[in-house]
Amino acid sequence: MTPRTPITSVDLTLTEKASLTSGADVWHTTSIPRVGVESVMMTDGPHGLRKQSVGGDHLGLGDSNPATCYPPAVALGASFDVDLLRRVGQAIGEEAAAEDVAVVLGPGINIKRSPLCGRNFEYLSEDPLVTGALGAAMVEGIQSAGVGASLKHFAANNQETDRMRVSADIAPRPLREIYLRAFEHVVRQARPWTVMCSYNRINGIYASKNRWLLTDVLRDEWGFDGLVVSDWGAVDDRVAALAAGLDLEMPGGNGHADARIVAAVDAGGVTQEALDAAAGRVLDLVRRAGRRPSAAPIDVDAHHLLAREAAARCIVLLKNDADLLPLRTTDRIAVIGAFAERPRYQGAGSSRIVPTRLDNALDEFRAVAAGEVTYAPGFALRGSADSARDAGELRAEAGRVAADAEVAVVFLGLPDEEESEGFDRRHLDLPAEQLALLEEVRAANPRTVVVLSHGGVVTLPFADDVPAIVDGSLLGQAGGGATADVLFGVVNPSGRLAETVPHRLEDTASFGNFPGEDGHVVYGEGLLVGYRWHDARRIGPAFPFGHGLSFTHFRYGEAGTHLRGDDVVVRVPVTNEGDRDGSEVVQVYTSLPGSRAVRPPRELKAFRSVGIPSGQTVEVELVIDRADLAVWDARLDRWRVEGGEYVLEVGASSRDVRSRTSVAIDGDSARPVFTRDSSLGEVLADPFAAQLVQRALAEMAGQMPEIENVLQDTTMMQLMESFPIGRLPGYGGVPITAETIDGLIAIANAGPDDAAP
Ligand code: BGC
């Protein structure tokens, strides 16, 4: 283990400092034996450990040491369960500690802007609140084991197409309210040891050399005091990146960057202080890692059980007509679909790990069922023995197996090759041969349950035609057992959709603006991402954000609300009316009727997963942080809570509101700084400035009577609202001078005694 070292950057030569700011190889920081600075290892992440003992690649190509494969983020997001994320994070941290890894490269908390993003399986949700809360819990869990997390990919890395160059062109409000909000939350709450900058540009500037992003926002505004590491290969200009606030370039190993930095310091292109700060943060990281006590060996079985528990918590029961589920163990069950035998349980790319073991649903069904369990693959996965068989024959065999059973469970999904880090999908469809298989099975046995495996969302053209659908997304190495647990009712499902399932790609927010062209992708939908879009455009989804059924039924009482300090407390009694214990995910959405800001019809502002025993009522308390009510005021360049009567919708999904209440919130001061460029409308919207202007206008009307007519004419006044006040002098003979305008601006900006500037 790395010894404690009192070394600071002051004790190092210029060349040594420069050498610290890039890696020694693919996974390690650079050591400086002269002064006893050791190197530490960073490793992917995020749903298990990908430690490569020999060699290294960051593309998921080479093997790594076996580690527990927990459910990837796409599944964990659906748990809506912060405690679960903390526990999974801690287990990953413990595995990292046991392998002497200092930093786990995750979690990934980019927003799922388009369902086509090839890496959506590594991200938690389309919603920033869910992403932020779960991301923070995961970071806390990892770091509780004395291992650092690396929050990634900072920022606006929402697609894989042209990911190393594309400019994400985003207006200030969506950038802050949707794409940076979760990062801000995690940085403030969980204080990750490191943040990984993304590959792409943001509004034209590469994240790796974006001073506004890496220093002004991340450090100065949010108080981040850890280390900023580049995504692997994200740096196009090491010197500019260092000056912007990027501490460590990864991977490294060729020494070219060091020489450039030394030359730049000598030539004055980058300051000594900037280099000292970056090298100092690498030393801090090495020191932090060195403080970890020696790690206990991992109990592989216990971690596998946690992976199973987590996976079961992430399964979403989308549909369950006539209570077809849970299955009875005595049923004669036809298990159909190659994924039952060869599970699709994680995504491809840098996060791909080698599991310690791998369950499959077929074996797990057979272990639980007392009745007969038959199996037919139904379709062939690439590279399987079945690929030599005729597709029609595979289907016909599946139909025969289904016809002989009391219930058919069909495992459908996206094959491995259809989604990965590095490229985006082009459509949302399941493979045609799988849909044809489902038709065949349904015709043979209408008691058909569909179980889905996929990283990105898929459309479900059969949703009305099958009685039960179970969404397993990607469940990790114990997904097979977890699926059996839920389907046989050992675990009552409690997962919720963390992203909208649309009817068609054309219904999604970024359609037409994804993946962009000519090096730019315009985030034209603005704030209206995911359910925000579907609600605003009144487009019905196939299954809405927040949706998920249970084997029991929850009744909501009337919600009440009050303020506690700055925060809004919402309380609602929820009763489990069924005969099984279960967990409900209570969700609170807000809106502000009459708001002056552009707003989606509803936004999730609090959620809580609560276990409720059968027959009992739990008074569920949820807290909305005042900061989460704020919108980004681009004029003031800061967050601002608008005052007013907020409507709170409490329910079981974004489209299943069970109780409504409202709460009055005092707004933050919204006084802008007036300039000659301020419009008449902006000035008149401020009570103090309006008084000044009205007085001036009245004086002017004395000299120019037409002004009085304009003041009385509401249409004219509306027309003049957008007129910049600095252009009034001389306009159509208006009797006011530029000096008078400047004087008024100065008085308005000084404000009344009690007004905040
Ligand atoms: C990915 C990162 C990953 C890194 C190291 C990059 O290609 O974008 O998420 O942590 O490689 O493997």
PDB file of C-alpha atoms in Angstrom, residues 633 635-640 667-675 686-689 745-757:
ATOM      1  CA  ASP A 633     -31.841  32.667 -14.495  1.00  0.00           C
ATOM      2  CA  ARG A 635     -29.948  37.076 -17.128  1.00  0.00           C
ATOM      3  CA  LEU A 636     -28.703  36.986 -13.551  1.00  0.00           C
ATOM      4  CA  ASP A 637     -26.381  34.051 -14.248  1.00  0.00           C
ATOM      5  CA  ARG A 638     -27.532  32.282 -11.092  1.00  0.00           C
ATOM      6  CA  TRP A 639     -30.173  29.978  -9.653  1.00  0.00           C
ATOM      7  CA  ARG A 640     -33.398  31.613  -8.609  1.00  0.00           C
ATOM      8  CA  GLY A 667     -39.264  33.835  -4.309  1.00  0.00           C
ATOM      9  CA  ASP A 668     -35.628  34.903  -4.392  1.00  0.00           C
ATOM     10  CA  SER A 669     -34.832  38.465  -5.296  1.00  0.00           C
ATOM     11  CA  ALA A 670     -34.799  38.831  -9.047  1.00  0.00           C
ATOM     12  CA  ARG A 671     -33.365  42.306  -9.442  1.00  0.00           C
ATOM     13  CA  PRO A 672     -31.266  42.343 -12.582  1.00  0.00           C
ATOM     14  CA  VAL A 673     -28.355  44.676 -13.164  1.00  0.00           C
ATOM     15  CA  PHE A 674     -29.746  47.313 -15.506  1.00  0.00           C
ATOM     16  CA  THR A 675     -27.735  48.520 -18.468  1.00  0.00           C
ATOM     17  CA  ASP A 686     -38.970  45.888 -11.447  1.00  0.00           C
ATOM     18  CA  PRO A 687     -41.131  47.948  -9.053  1.00  0.00           C
ATOM     19  CA  PHE A 688     -38.375  50.364  -8.021  1.00  0.00           C
ATOM     20  CA  ALA A 689     -36.957  50.949 -11.513  1.00  0.00           C
ATOM     21  CA  ILE A 745     -29.713  53.281 -14.549  1.00  0.00           C
ATOM     22  CA  ALA A 746     -27.309  54.133 -11.727  1.00  0.00           C
ATOM     23  CA  ILE A 747     -30.157  54.982  -9.329  1.00  0.00           C
ATOM     24  CA  ALA A 748     -32.105  51.861 -10.359  1.00  0.00           C
ATOM     25  CA  ASN A 749     -29.063  49.658  -9.802  1.00  0.00           C
ATOM     26  CA  ALA A 750     -28.367  51.210  -6.396  1.00  0.00           C
ATOM     27  CA  GLY A 751     -31.960  50.218  -5.597  1.00  0.00           C
ATOM     28  CA  PRO A 752     -34.180  51.202  -2.706  1.00  0.00           C
ATOM     29  CA  ASP A 753     -32.491  50.825   0.696  1.00  0.00           C
ATOM     30  CA  ASP A 754     -33.958  47.404   1.379  1.00  0.00           C
ATOM     31  CA  ALA A 755     -33.591  45.897  -2.085  1.00  0.00           C
ATOM     32  CA  ALA A 756     -30.908  43.350  -2.783  1.00  0.00           C
ATOM     33  CA  PRO A 757     -28.680  44.468  -5.644  1.00  0.00           C
TER      34      PRO A 757
END
